[in-house]
Amino acid sequence: MNFREDGYAAVDWAADYLERVADLPVLAQVAPGDLSAKLPSAPPEEGEQFADVLRDLDELILPALTNWQHPRFFAYFAVTASEPGILAELIAATLNQVAIVWRASPASTELELRVVDWVRQLLGLPEGWHGHIEDTASTSTLAALIAARHVTGRDVVVCSEHAHSSVDKAARMLGMELRKVPADDELRMRVDDGLRLADAAAVVATVGTTSFASVDPVRELGERARRAGAWLHVDAAYAGPSWICEEERWSQDGVELADSLVVNPHKWLLTPMDCSLLWTSRPEDFRKAFSLVPEYLRTSEDVYSLSEYGPALGRRFRSLKLWAVLRCYGRAELQRILREHIRLANLFAEWIEADPDWELVAPQRFSLVVFRLNGTDEQNEALLQRVNASGELFMSHTRLNGRYVLRLAIGNARTMEDDVRRAWDVLRREAVTRARPA
Ligand SMILES: Cc1ncc(COP(=O)(O)O)c(C=O)c1O
């Protein structure tokens, strides 16, 4: 291949994609197996041109994409891979650093420490915490629970009924017992006399739950955990980036008591998948849990090796994209974008509240709106199916007290007020079609 020429073509492809993504369907309009049926079952015998790969990207792959970069992607938690992050990924792959120990990539190790500390400062987190990058919040939480078990020698994890499934999964993988605590009317973990922590290795408090963006009482949980000798892990994977805006720091109350904290820049800080930040206020305990340096990796600079703070030995140069994002946007522009997302979510929630055919079902938090059409679960489910089949927007659902509810999550930097208005128009249009005879 001609790297320079093919590279220009690939960057052109990426730029064209970002320009036209708003005209593509948001949810892939294909059935399971459609793409598989078109892909050759055997690998190529002889090498092809990179142009052939780009052609098939258009013809085969593109129709089978759900377009996460689309401004009307409102499902799960909407995300953004920003342009500086995309280009930094290209360079990270070019450099192919494998940061197993400091000397294997001094740049990756030291940039990671510095950039994660920049984010700590931007979010107003305590000084002195040790932070590093994991791939996902699932891994960060797994790592935190490993450290908690190592330190406490206990086997119980306590979390709210609304904690993310990654907590369940980590507990299951570790063979730990998971104790789920019911939530109160505001969907926060209930902290009362019934909360048993005496045998807990860790309490997981969530700031911004996946289904409802609710916020657990972190301070009370932290104080109770401390008295019981349990580790406090805070999962702020989604909502943590909002702390870049001072007015959102109400949800940070008590986070300074955390033994560990996870925040995902790949969710709401414009950084391409994958980038999850894991801080700990107890780095030495973390290190004791994870440090395992075989003879062939032993060096005099061991102290700097980030592989001693988590499960992976080979570590990607993830800090490069985060560095590029922070430098090209700066605090002010990141604040502006997140504030706009929150404003748009509040606006949408106002429309819902003002219309008697619709109901807000959870307190409004951050950039997520949880609501439903007045009607049956079946009607709401069918509505969501019609909306998503239109290709005009993509939303997802959850259940609250058994009832089927809809989620509109705003988190893409391309999302404008017009996109949110269009979502509201499509929802009302499709809600009316239910009344028409088949
Ligand atoms: C609150 C919360 N925690 C953890 C996760 C898991 O994140 P990841 O996909 O990075 O593992 C999610 C995913 O949406 C989440 O919403």
Short mmCIF file of C-alpha atoms and ligand atoms in Angstrom, two decimals:
data_model
loop_
_atom_site.label_atom_id
_atom_site.label_comp_id
_atom_site.label_asym_id
_atom_site.label_seq_id
_atom_site.Cartn_x
_atom_site.Cartn_y
_atom_site.Cartn_z
CA MET A 1 0.00 0.00 0.00
CA ASN A 2 1.01 3.61 -0.40
CA PHE A 3 0.65 4.81 3.17
CA ARG A 4 0.56 8.52 2.41
CA GLU A 5 -1.95 8.31 -0.46
CA ASP A 6 -4.14 5.73 1.22
CA GLY A 7 -3.87 7.74 4.42
CA TYR A 8 -5.20 10.85 2.71
CA ALA A 9 -8.05 8.78 1.30
CA ALA A 10 -8.82 7.38 4.75
CA VAL A 11 -8.85 10.86 6.32
CA ASP A 12 -11.05 12.08 3.45
CA TRP A 13 -13.37 9.15 4.12
CA ALA A 14 -13.51 10.08 7.82
CA ALA A 15 -14.13 13.78 7.08
CA ASP A 16 -16.86 12.93 4.54
CA TYR A 17 -18.48 10.57 7.03
CA LEU A 18 -18.62 13.23 9.72
CA GLU A 19 -20.08 15.70 7.23
CA ARG A 20 -22.86 13.39 6.10
CA VAL A 21 -23.54 11.41 9.26
CA ALA A 22 -26.62 13.51 10.05
CA ASP A 23 -28.21 12.28 6.80
CA LEU A 24 -27.72 8.60 7.62
CA PRO A 25 -30.20 6.55 9.65
CA VAL A 26 -29.23 6.61 13.31
CA LEU A 27 -30.07 3.00 14.13
CA ALA A 28 -28.75 0.47 11.61
CA GLN A 29 -31.68 -0.51 9.41
CA VAL A 30 -30.54 -4.13 8.92
CA ALA A 31 -31.57 -7.50 10.30
CA PRO A 32 -29.24 -9.83 12.21
CA GLY A 33 -27.10 -11.75 9.72
CA ASP A 34 -27.52 -9.29 6.83
CA LEU A 35 -23.87 -8.25 6.90
CA SER A 36 -22.59 -11.77 7.61
CA ALA A 37 -24.34 -12.98 4.46
CA LYS A 38 -22.37 -10.46 2.40
CA LEU A 39 -18.93 -11.07 3.91
CA PRO A 40 -16.72 -13.70 2.30
CA SER A 41 -16.56 -16.73 4.57
CA ALA A 42 -12.85 -17.31 3.79
CA PRO A 43 -9.95 -14.84 4.27
CA PRO A 44 -8.24 -13.38 1.16
CA GLU A 45 -5.40 -15.44 -0.27
CA GLU A 46 -3.62 -12.47 -1.87
CA GLY A 47 -3.38 -8.93 -0.58
CA GLU A 48 -5.81 -6.35 -1.99
CA GLN A 49 -5.62 -2.60 -2.36
CA PHE A 50 -6.54 -0.40 0.60
CA ALA A 51 -8.98 1.31 -1.82
CA ASP A 52 -10.88 -2.02 -1.94
CA VAL A 53 -11.21 -1.89 1.82
CA LEU A 54 -12.58 1.67 1.65
CA ARG A 55 -15.03 0.63 -1.09
CA ASP A 56 -16.36 -2.21 1.04
CA LEU A 57 -16.54 0.14 3.98
CA ASP A 58 -19.10 2.14 1.99
CA GLU A 59 -20.92 -0.78 0.44
CA LEU A 60 -20.96 -3.37 3.22
CA ILE A 61 -20.06 -1.85 6.57
CA LEU A 62 -21.77 1.54 6.44
CA PRO A 63 -25.33 0.17 6.06
CA ALA A 64 -24.73 -2.05 9.11
CA LEU A 65 -23.58 0.81 11.33
CA THR A 66 -25.58 2.34 14.11
CA ASN A 67 -24.24 5.85 13.86
CA TRP A 68 -23.08 6.93 17.31
CA GLN A 69 -21.71 10.17 15.86
CA HIS A 70 -25.20 11.17 14.65
CA PRO A 71 -26.62 14.32 16.28
CA ARG A 72 -29.90 12.49 16.95
CA PHE A 73 -28.31 9.54 18.75
CA PHE A 74 -30.17 9.70 22.07
CA ALA A 75 -29.91 6.05 23.24
CA TYR A 76 -28.00 4.56 26.20
CA PHE A 77 -25.59 7.39 26.97
CA ALA A 78 -24.86 9.41 23.83
CA VAL A 79 -21.16 10.03 23.22
CA THR A 80 -18.81 12.00 20.96
CA ALA A 81 -15.57 11.05 19.28
CA SER A 82 -14.29 14.58 18.63
CA GLU A 83 -11.97 15.40 15.75
CA PRO A 84 -8.83 15.98 17.91
CA GLY A 85 -9.46 12.62 19.58
CA ILE A 86 -9.90 10.87 16.23
CA LEU A 87 -6.62 12.20 14.86
CA ALA A 88 -4.80 11.37 18.09
CA GLU A 89 -6.04 7.77 17.76
CA LEU A 90 -4.45 7.62 14.31
CA ILE A 91 -1.18 8.80 15.78
CA ALA A 92 -1.44 6.46 18.79
CA ALA A 93 -1.83 3.53 16.39
CA THR A 94 1.09 4.83 14.36
CA LEU A 95 3.32 4.95 17.44
CA ASN A 96 1.98 1.63 18.77
CA GLN A 97 3.37 2.13 22.25
CA VAL A 98 3.02 -0.88 24.51
CA ALA A 99 3.44 0.69 27.92
CA ILE A 100 4.16 -2.40 30.00
CA VAL A 101 6.70 -0.62 32.20
CA TRP A 102 7.99 2.96 32.30
CA ARG A 103 10.99 2.35 30.00
CA ALA A 104 8.78 0.67 27.39
CA SER A 105 7.10 4.04 26.92
CA PRO A 106 8.19 6.91 29.16
CA ALA A 107 5.99 9.22 27.07
CA SER A 108 2.83 7.17 27.47
CA THR A 109 3.38 6.67 31.19
CA GLU A 110 4.20 10.26 32.04
CA LEU A 111 1.64 11.86 29.73
CA GLU A 112 -1.02 9.59 31.23
CA LEU A 113 -0.18 10.65 34.77
CA ARG A 114 -0.16 14.33 33.81
CA VAL A 115 -3.34 14.30 31.71
CA VAL A 116 -5.33 12.34 34.27
CA ASP A 117 -4.20 14.87 36.83
CA TRP A 118 -5.38 17.69 34.53
CA VAL A 119 -8.82 16.08 34.49
CA ARG A 120 -8.70 15.77 38.28
CA GLN A 121 -8.12 19.51 38.46
CA LEU A 122 -10.80 20.31 35.87
CA LEU A 123 -13.36 18.27 37.82
CA GLY A 124 -12.39 19.79 41.18
CA LEU A 125 -11.29 16.49 42.74
CA PRO A 126 -8.96 16.26 45.75
CA GLU A 127 -5.24 16.73 45.35
CA GLY A 128 -2.93 13.79 45.86
CA TRP A 129 -5.11 11.15 44.25
CA HIS A 130 -3.43 8.69 41.92
CA GLY A 131 -5.16 8.30 38.57
CA HIS A 132 -4.60 6.09 35.58
CA ILE A 133 -6.51 5.05 32.46
CA GLU A 134 -8.36 1.77 31.97
CA ASP A 135 -10.30 0.76 28.86
CA THR A 136 -13.80 0.91 30.32
CA ALA A 137 -15.66 1.59 33.54
CA SER A 138 -16.32 -2.15 33.71
CA THR A 139 -12.58 -2.76 34.08
CA SER A 140 -12.14 0.21 36.43
CA THR A 141 -14.84 -1.09 38.76
CA LEU A 142 -13.47 -4.62 38.56
CA ALA A 143 -10.04 -3.27 39.52
CA ALA A 144 -11.48 -1.25 42.40
CA LEU A 145 -13.29 -4.29 43.79
CA ILE A 146 -10.12 -6.37 43.50
CA ALA A 147 -8.28 -3.74 45.55
CA ALA A 148 -11.15 -3.57 48.07
CA ARG A 149 -11.15 -7.32 48.57
CA HIS A 150 -7.37 -7.40 48.85
CA VAL A 151 -7.35 -4.69 51.52
CA THR A 152 -10.35 -5.80 53.57
CA GLY A 153 -10.14 -9.55 53.18
CA ARG A 154 -13.93 -9.50 52.83
CA ASP A 155 -16.18 -10.83 50.08
CA VAL A 156 -19.35 -8.74 50.01
CA VAL A 157 -20.16 -5.88 47.60
CA VAL A 158 -23.01 -3.52 48.45
CA CYS A 159 -24.68 -1.32 45.82
CA SER A 160 -28.03 0.16 44.90
CA GLU A 161 -30.64 -1.74 42.90
CA HIS A 162 -29.91 0.85 40.17
CA ALA A 163 -26.12 0.34 40.05
CA HIS A 164 -24.74 -0.52 36.62
CA SER A 165 -24.59 -4.18 35.62
CA SER A 166 -20.78 -3.92 35.53
CA VAL A 167 -20.89 -4.08 39.34
CA ASP A 168 -22.91 -7.31 39.19
CA LYS A 169 -20.54 -8.67 36.58
CA ALA A 170 -17.40 -7.76 38.52
CA ALA A 171 -18.80 -9.37 41.68
CA ARG A 172 -19.71 -12.48 39.72
CA MET A 173 -16.27 -12.71 38.09
CA LEU A 174 -14.61 -12.30 41.49
CA GLY A 175 -16.88 -14.79 43.23
CA MET A 176 -18.02 -12.06 45.60
CA GLU A 177 -21.49 -11.82 47.09
CA LEU A 178 -23.52 -8.89 45.77
CA ARG A 179 -25.97 -7.22 48.14
CA LYS A 180 -28.42 -4.91 46.38
CA VAL A 181 -30.02 -2.17 48.41
CA PRO A 182 -33.42 -0.73 47.43
CA ALA A 183 -33.66 2.88 46.31
CA ASP A 184 -35.81 5.70 47.66
CA ASP A 185 -38.36 7.80 45.77
CA GLU A 186 -35.60 9.78 44.11
CA LEU A 187 -33.99 6.52 42.96
CA ARG A 188 -31.01 6.89 45.35
CA MET A 189 -29.60 4.06 47.41
CA ARG A 190 -31.47 3.94 50.69
CA VAL A 191 -29.21 4.57 53.68
CA ASP A 192 -31.00 3.53 56.86
CA ASP A 193 -30.65 1.10 59.75
CA GLY A 194 -31.25 -1.77 57.33
CA LEU A 195 -27.98 -1.07 55.53
CA ARG A 196 -25.54 -3.80 56.58
CA LEU A 197 -21.89 -2.99 55.97
CA ALA A 198 -20.08 -4.84 58.78
CA ASP A 199 -18.98 -7.63 56.43
CA ALA A 200 -18.70 -5.48 53.29
CA ALA A 201 -15.48 -5.28 51.30
CA ALA A 202 -16.87 -2.41 49.24
CA VAL A 203 -19.81 -0.09 48.84
CA VAL A 204 -20.39 1.14 45.31
CA ALA A 205 -22.12 4.53 45.15
CA THR A 206 -23.30 5.78 41.77
CA VAL A 207 -23.36 9.41 40.67
CA GLY A 208 -25.55 9.31 37.56
CA THR A 209 -27.16 5.89 37.36
CA THR A 210 -27.50 4.35 33.94
CA SER A 211 -31.27 4.13 33.85
CA PHE A 212 -32.23 7.39 35.59
CA ALA A 213 -29.07 9.46 36.23
CA SER A 214 -29.96 9.44 39.92
CA VAL A 215 -27.29 10.24 42.52
CA ASP A 216 -26.65 8.08 45.56
CA PRO A 217 -25.98 9.80 48.91
CA VAL A 218 -22.22 9.51 48.57
CA ARG A 219 -21.33 11.35 51.77
CA GLU A 220 -23.54 9.22 54.00
CA LEU A 221 -22.35 6.07 52.27
CA GLY A 222 -18.74 7.15 52.62
CA GLU A 223 -19.13 7.82 56.33
CA ARG A 224 -20.92 4.53 56.92
CA ALA A 225 -18.32 2.66 54.85
CA ARG A 226 -15.46 4.23 56.78
CA ARG A 227 -16.99 3.26 60.15
CA ALA A 228 -17.51 -0.29 58.90
CA GLY A 229 -13.98 -0.61 57.46
CA ALA A 230 -15.36 -0.99 53.93
CA TRP A 231 -13.96 0.52 50.72
CA LEU A 232 -16.01 3.21 48.97
CA HIS A 233 -15.97 3.02 45.17
CA VAL A 234 -17.81 5.81 43.33
CA ASP A 235 -19.12 5.11 39.84
CA ALA A 236 -19.43 8.47 38.10
CA ALA A 237 -18.72 6.95 34.68
CA TYR A 238 -21.40 9.03 32.98
CA ALA A 239 -22.01 12.07 35.21
CA GLY A 240 -18.44 12.71 36.43
CA PRO A 241 -17.50 14.89 33.43
CA SER A 242 -20.33 17.30 34.35
CA TRP A 243 -18.18 18.40 37.34
CA ILE A 244 -16.19 20.50 34.89
CA CYS A 245 -19.16 22.87 35.35
CA GLU A 246 -19.04 24.24 38.91
CA GLU A 247 -22.85 24.33 39.17
CA GLU A 248 -23.00 20.53 38.71
CA ARG A 249 -20.70 19.85 41.67
CA TRP A 250 -23.65 19.42 44.02
CA SER A 251 -23.44 15.78 42.88
CA GLN A 252 -19.82 15.59 44.00
CA ASP A 253 -20.73 15.95 47.67
CA GLY A 254 -18.85 13.26 49.63
CA VAL A 255 -16.74 12.07 46.70
CA GLU A 256 -13.63 13.17 48.61
CA LEU A 257 -14.33 10.21 50.92
CA ALA A 258 -13.92 7.73 48.04
CA ASP A 259 -11.22 5.12 48.06
CA SER A 260 -11.65 4.91 44.30
CA LEU A 261 -13.57 6.76 41.62
CA VAL A 262 -14.30 6.04 37.97
CA VAL A 263 -15.14 8.70 35.36
CA ASN A 264 -15.38 7.97 31.62
CA PRO A 265 -14.12 10.63 29.18
CA HIS A 266 -15.40 8.30 26.44
CA LYS A 267 -18.91 8.94 27.67
CA TRP A 268 -19.21 12.69 28.11
CA LEU A 269 -15.83 14.30 27.56
CA LEU A 270 -15.54 14.09 23.76
CA THR A 271 -12.93 11.36 23.80
CA PRO A 272 -13.25 8.40 21.40
CA MET A 273 -13.86 4.93 22.86
CA ASP A 274 -12.13 3.76 24.97
CA CYS A 275 -10.97 5.87 27.89
CA SER A 276 -11.95 5.34 31.52
CA LEU A 277 -10.22 7.19 34.36
CA LEU A 278 -9.70 5.41 37.65
CA TRP A 279 -8.48 7.41 40.64
CA THR A 280 -7.62 6.12 44.03
CA SER A 281 -6.86 7.92 47.27
CA ARG A 282 -5.03 4.74 48.37
CA PRO A 283 -2.42 4.13 45.66
CA GLU A 284 -0.24 1.95 47.86
CA ASP A 285 -3.15 -0.41 48.57
CA PHE A 286 -3.96 -0.50 44.88
CA ARG A 287 -0.38 -1.32 44.08
CA LYS A 288 -0.25 -4.09 46.65
CA ALA A 289 -3.30 -5.66 45.04
CA PHE A 290 -1.94 -5.53 41.48
CA SER A 291 1.84 -5.42 41.55
CA LEU A 292 3.32 -8.52 40.05
CA VAL A 293 6.56 -7.80 38.23
CA PRO A 294 8.26 -10.82 36.67
CA GLU A 295 12.04 -10.87 36.51
CA TYR A 296 12.19 -10.02 32.80
CA LEU A 297 10.36 -6.73 33.45
CA ARG A 298 12.20 -5.69 36.58
CA THR A 299 13.85 -2.28 36.27
CA SER A 300 15.14 0.44 38.55
CA GLU A 301 12.18 2.68 37.59
CA ASP A 302 9.45 0.22 38.66
CA VAL A 303 7.76 2.89 40.70
CA TYR A 304 6.41 4.55 37.55
CA SER A 305 4.85 1.50 35.91
CA LEU A 306 1.11 1.94 35.58
CA SER A 307 0.64 -1.77 34.88
CA GLU A 308 1.08 -2.14 38.65
CA TYR A 309 -2.26 -0.40 39.26
CA GLY A 310 -4.62 -2.53 37.18
CA PRO A 311 -5.22 -5.83 35.40
CA ALA A 312 -3.49 -5.18 32.04
CA LEU A 313 0.23 -5.44 31.39
CA GLY A 314 0.28 -4.07 27.83
CA ARG A 315 -1.30 -0.60 27.92
CA ARG A 316 -2.46 1.50 24.96
CA PHE A 317 -1.38 5.13 24.53
CA ARG A 318 -4.87 6.36 25.51
CA SER A 319 -3.66 9.53 27.12
CA LEU A 320 -2.73 10.92 23.70
CA LYS A 321 -6.36 11.36 22.62
CA LEU A 322 -7.39 12.78 25.98
CA TRP A 323 -4.46 15.22 25.79
CA ALA A 324 -5.52 16.28 22.28
CA VAL A 325 -9.14 16.77 23.39
CA LEU A 326 -8.21 18.83 26.46
CA ARG A 327 -5.77 20.99 24.53
CA CYS A 328 -7.96 21.62 21.49
CA TYR A 329 -11.13 22.39 23.48
CA GLY A 330 -9.87 23.74 26.79
CA ARG A 331 -11.97 24.03 29.91
CA ALA A 332 -14.20 26.83 28.53
CA GLU A 333 -15.39 25.03 25.41
CA LEU A 334 -15.93 21.74 27.23
CA GLN A 335 -18.03 23.58 29.79
CA ARG A 336 -20.04 25.26 27.02
CA ILE A 337 -20.81 21.94 25.30
CA LEU A 338 -21.84 20.12 28.49
CA ARG A 339 -23.94 23.06 29.65
CA GLU A 340 -25.72 23.07 26.30
CA HIS A 341 -26.50 19.35 26.64
CA ILE A 342 -27.94 19.94 30.09
CA ARG A 343 -29.97 22.92 28.83
CA LEU A 344 -31.37 20.84 25.96
CA ALA A 345 -32.34 18.01 28.32
CA ASN A 346 -34.13 20.49 30.59
CA LEU A 347 -35.92 21.98 27.60
CA PHE A 348 -37.11 18.57 26.44
CA ALA A 349 -38.24 17.77 29.99
CA GLU A 350 -40.27 21.02 30.01
CA TRP A 351 -42.06 19.99 26.82
CA ILE A 352 -42.89 16.62 28.33
CA GLU A 353 -44.15 18.19 31.54
CA ALA A 354 -46.31 20.68 29.70
CA ASP A 355 -48.06 18.04 27.58
CA PRO A 356 -50.77 16.01 29.35
CA ASP A 357 -50.23 13.05 26.97
CA TRP A 358 -46.73 12.51 28.39
CA GLU A 359 -45.23 11.98 31.81
CA LEU A 360 -41.77 12.61 33.30
CA VAL A 361 -41.03 9.54 35.39
CA ALA A 362 -37.75 10.41 37.13
CA PRO A 363 -36.28 13.57 38.62
CA GLN A 364 -34.45 15.52 35.92
CA ARG A 365 -30.68 15.06 36.23
CA PHE A 366 -27.75 16.02 33.98
CA SER A 367 -28.50 15.40 30.28
CA LEU A 368 -30.90 12.46 30.56
CA VAL A 369 -34.70 12.64 30.39
CA VAL A 370 -36.75 9.63 31.47
CA PHE A 371 -40.40 9.75 30.43
CA ARG A 372 -43.30 7.83 28.91
CA LEU A 373 -46.41 8.29 26.86
CA ASN A 374 -49.53 8.01 28.97
CA GLY A 375 -50.72 4.57 28.01
CA THR A 376 -49.78 0.94 28.38
CA ASP A 377 -46.31 -0.59 28.39
CA GLU A 378 -47.13 -2.17 25.03
CA GLN A 379 -47.97 1.22 23.55
CA ASN A 380 -44.70 2.70 24.78
CA GLU A 381 -42.73 -0.26 23.47
CA ALA A 382 -44.42 -0.08 20.06
CA LEU A 383 -43.86 3.68 19.98
CA LEU A 384 -40.13 3.27 20.61
CA GLN A 385 -39.95 0.63 17.90
CA ARG A 386 -41.61 2.95 15.36
CA VAL A 387 -39.42 5.89 16.34
CA ASN A 388 -36.21 3.88 16.00
CA ALA A 389 -37.37 2.25 12.74
CA SER A 390 -37.82 5.72 11.26
CA GLY A 391 -34.04 6.13 11.34
CA GLU A 392 -34.58 9.76 12.34
CA LEU A 393 -33.43 9.24 15.89
CA PHE A 394 -32.44 6.45 18.22
CA MET A 395 -33.55 6.14 21.83
CA SER A 396 -33.52 3.31 24.34
CA HIS A 397 -35.71 2.24 27.23
CA THR A 398 -35.58 0.98 30.79
CA ARG A 399 -38.08 -0.10 33.40
CA LEU A 400 -39.11 1.71 36.57
CA ASN A 401 -41.11 -0.31 39.09
CA GLY A 402 -41.93 -2.72 36.27
CA ARG A 403 -43.21 0.01 33.94
CA TYR A 404 -41.69 0.45 30.48
CA VAL A 405 -40.15 3.93 30.23
CA LEU A 406 -38.24 5.82 27.53
CA ARG A 407 -34.84 7.51 27.84
CA LEU A 408 -33.58 10.49 25.85
CA ALA A 409 -29.86 10.89 26.53
CA ILE A 410 -28.07 13.94 25.13
CA GLY A 411 -24.29 13.70 24.82
CA ASN A 412 -23.20 14.26 21.24
CA ALA A 413 -21.36 17.50 20.52
CA ARG A 414 -23.22 17.79 17.18
CA THR A 415 -26.65 17.75 18.84
CA MET A 416 -28.39 21.11 18.46
CA GLU A 417 -31.73 22.40 19.66
CA ASP A 418 -33.24 21.57 16.24
CA ASP A 419 -32.32 17.90 16.76
CA VAL A 420 -34.07 17.78 20.11
CA ARG A 421 -37.13 19.53 18.60
CA ARG A 422 -37.13 16.99 15.79
CA ALA A 423 -37.03 14.17 18.36
CA TRP A 424 -40.06 15.66 20.10
CA ASP A 425 -41.88 16.04 16.74
CA VAL A 426 -41.14 12.45 15.73
CA LEU A 427 -42.25 11.12 19.12
CA ARG A 428 -45.57 13.01 18.95
CA ARG A 429 -46.09 12.04 15.29
CA GLU A 430 -45.48 8.36 16.02
CA ALA A 431 -47.57 8.50 19.19
CA VAL A 432 -50.54 9.64 17.12
CA THR A 433 -50.19 6.84 14.58
CA ARG A 434 -51.10 4.39 17.38
CA ALA A 435 -54.65 5.76 17.26
CA ARG A 436 -55.02 5.14 13.52
CA PRO A 437 -56.63 1.89 12.39
CA ALA A 438 -54.14 -0.58 10.91
C1 LIG B 1 -23.09 4.40 35.52
C2 LIG B 1 -22.33 3.50 34.60
N1 LIG B 1 -21.29 2.79 35.08
C3 LIG B 1 -20.58 1.96 34.29
C4 LIG B 1 -20.89 1.80 32.97
C5 LIG B 1 -20.07 0.87 32.13
O1 LIG B 1 -19.27 1.59 31.26
P1 LIG B 1 -18.24 0.90 30.28
O2 LIG B 1 -19.00 0.67 29.00
O3 LIG B 1 -17.14 1.92 30.12
O4 LIG B 1 -17.77 -0.37 30.90
C6 LIG B 1 -21.95 2.51 32.42
C7 LIG B 1 -22.30 2.35 31.00
O5 LIG B 1 -23.19 2.98 30.47
C8 LIG B 1 -22.69 3.37 33.26
O6 LIG B 1 -23.74 4.05 32.79
#
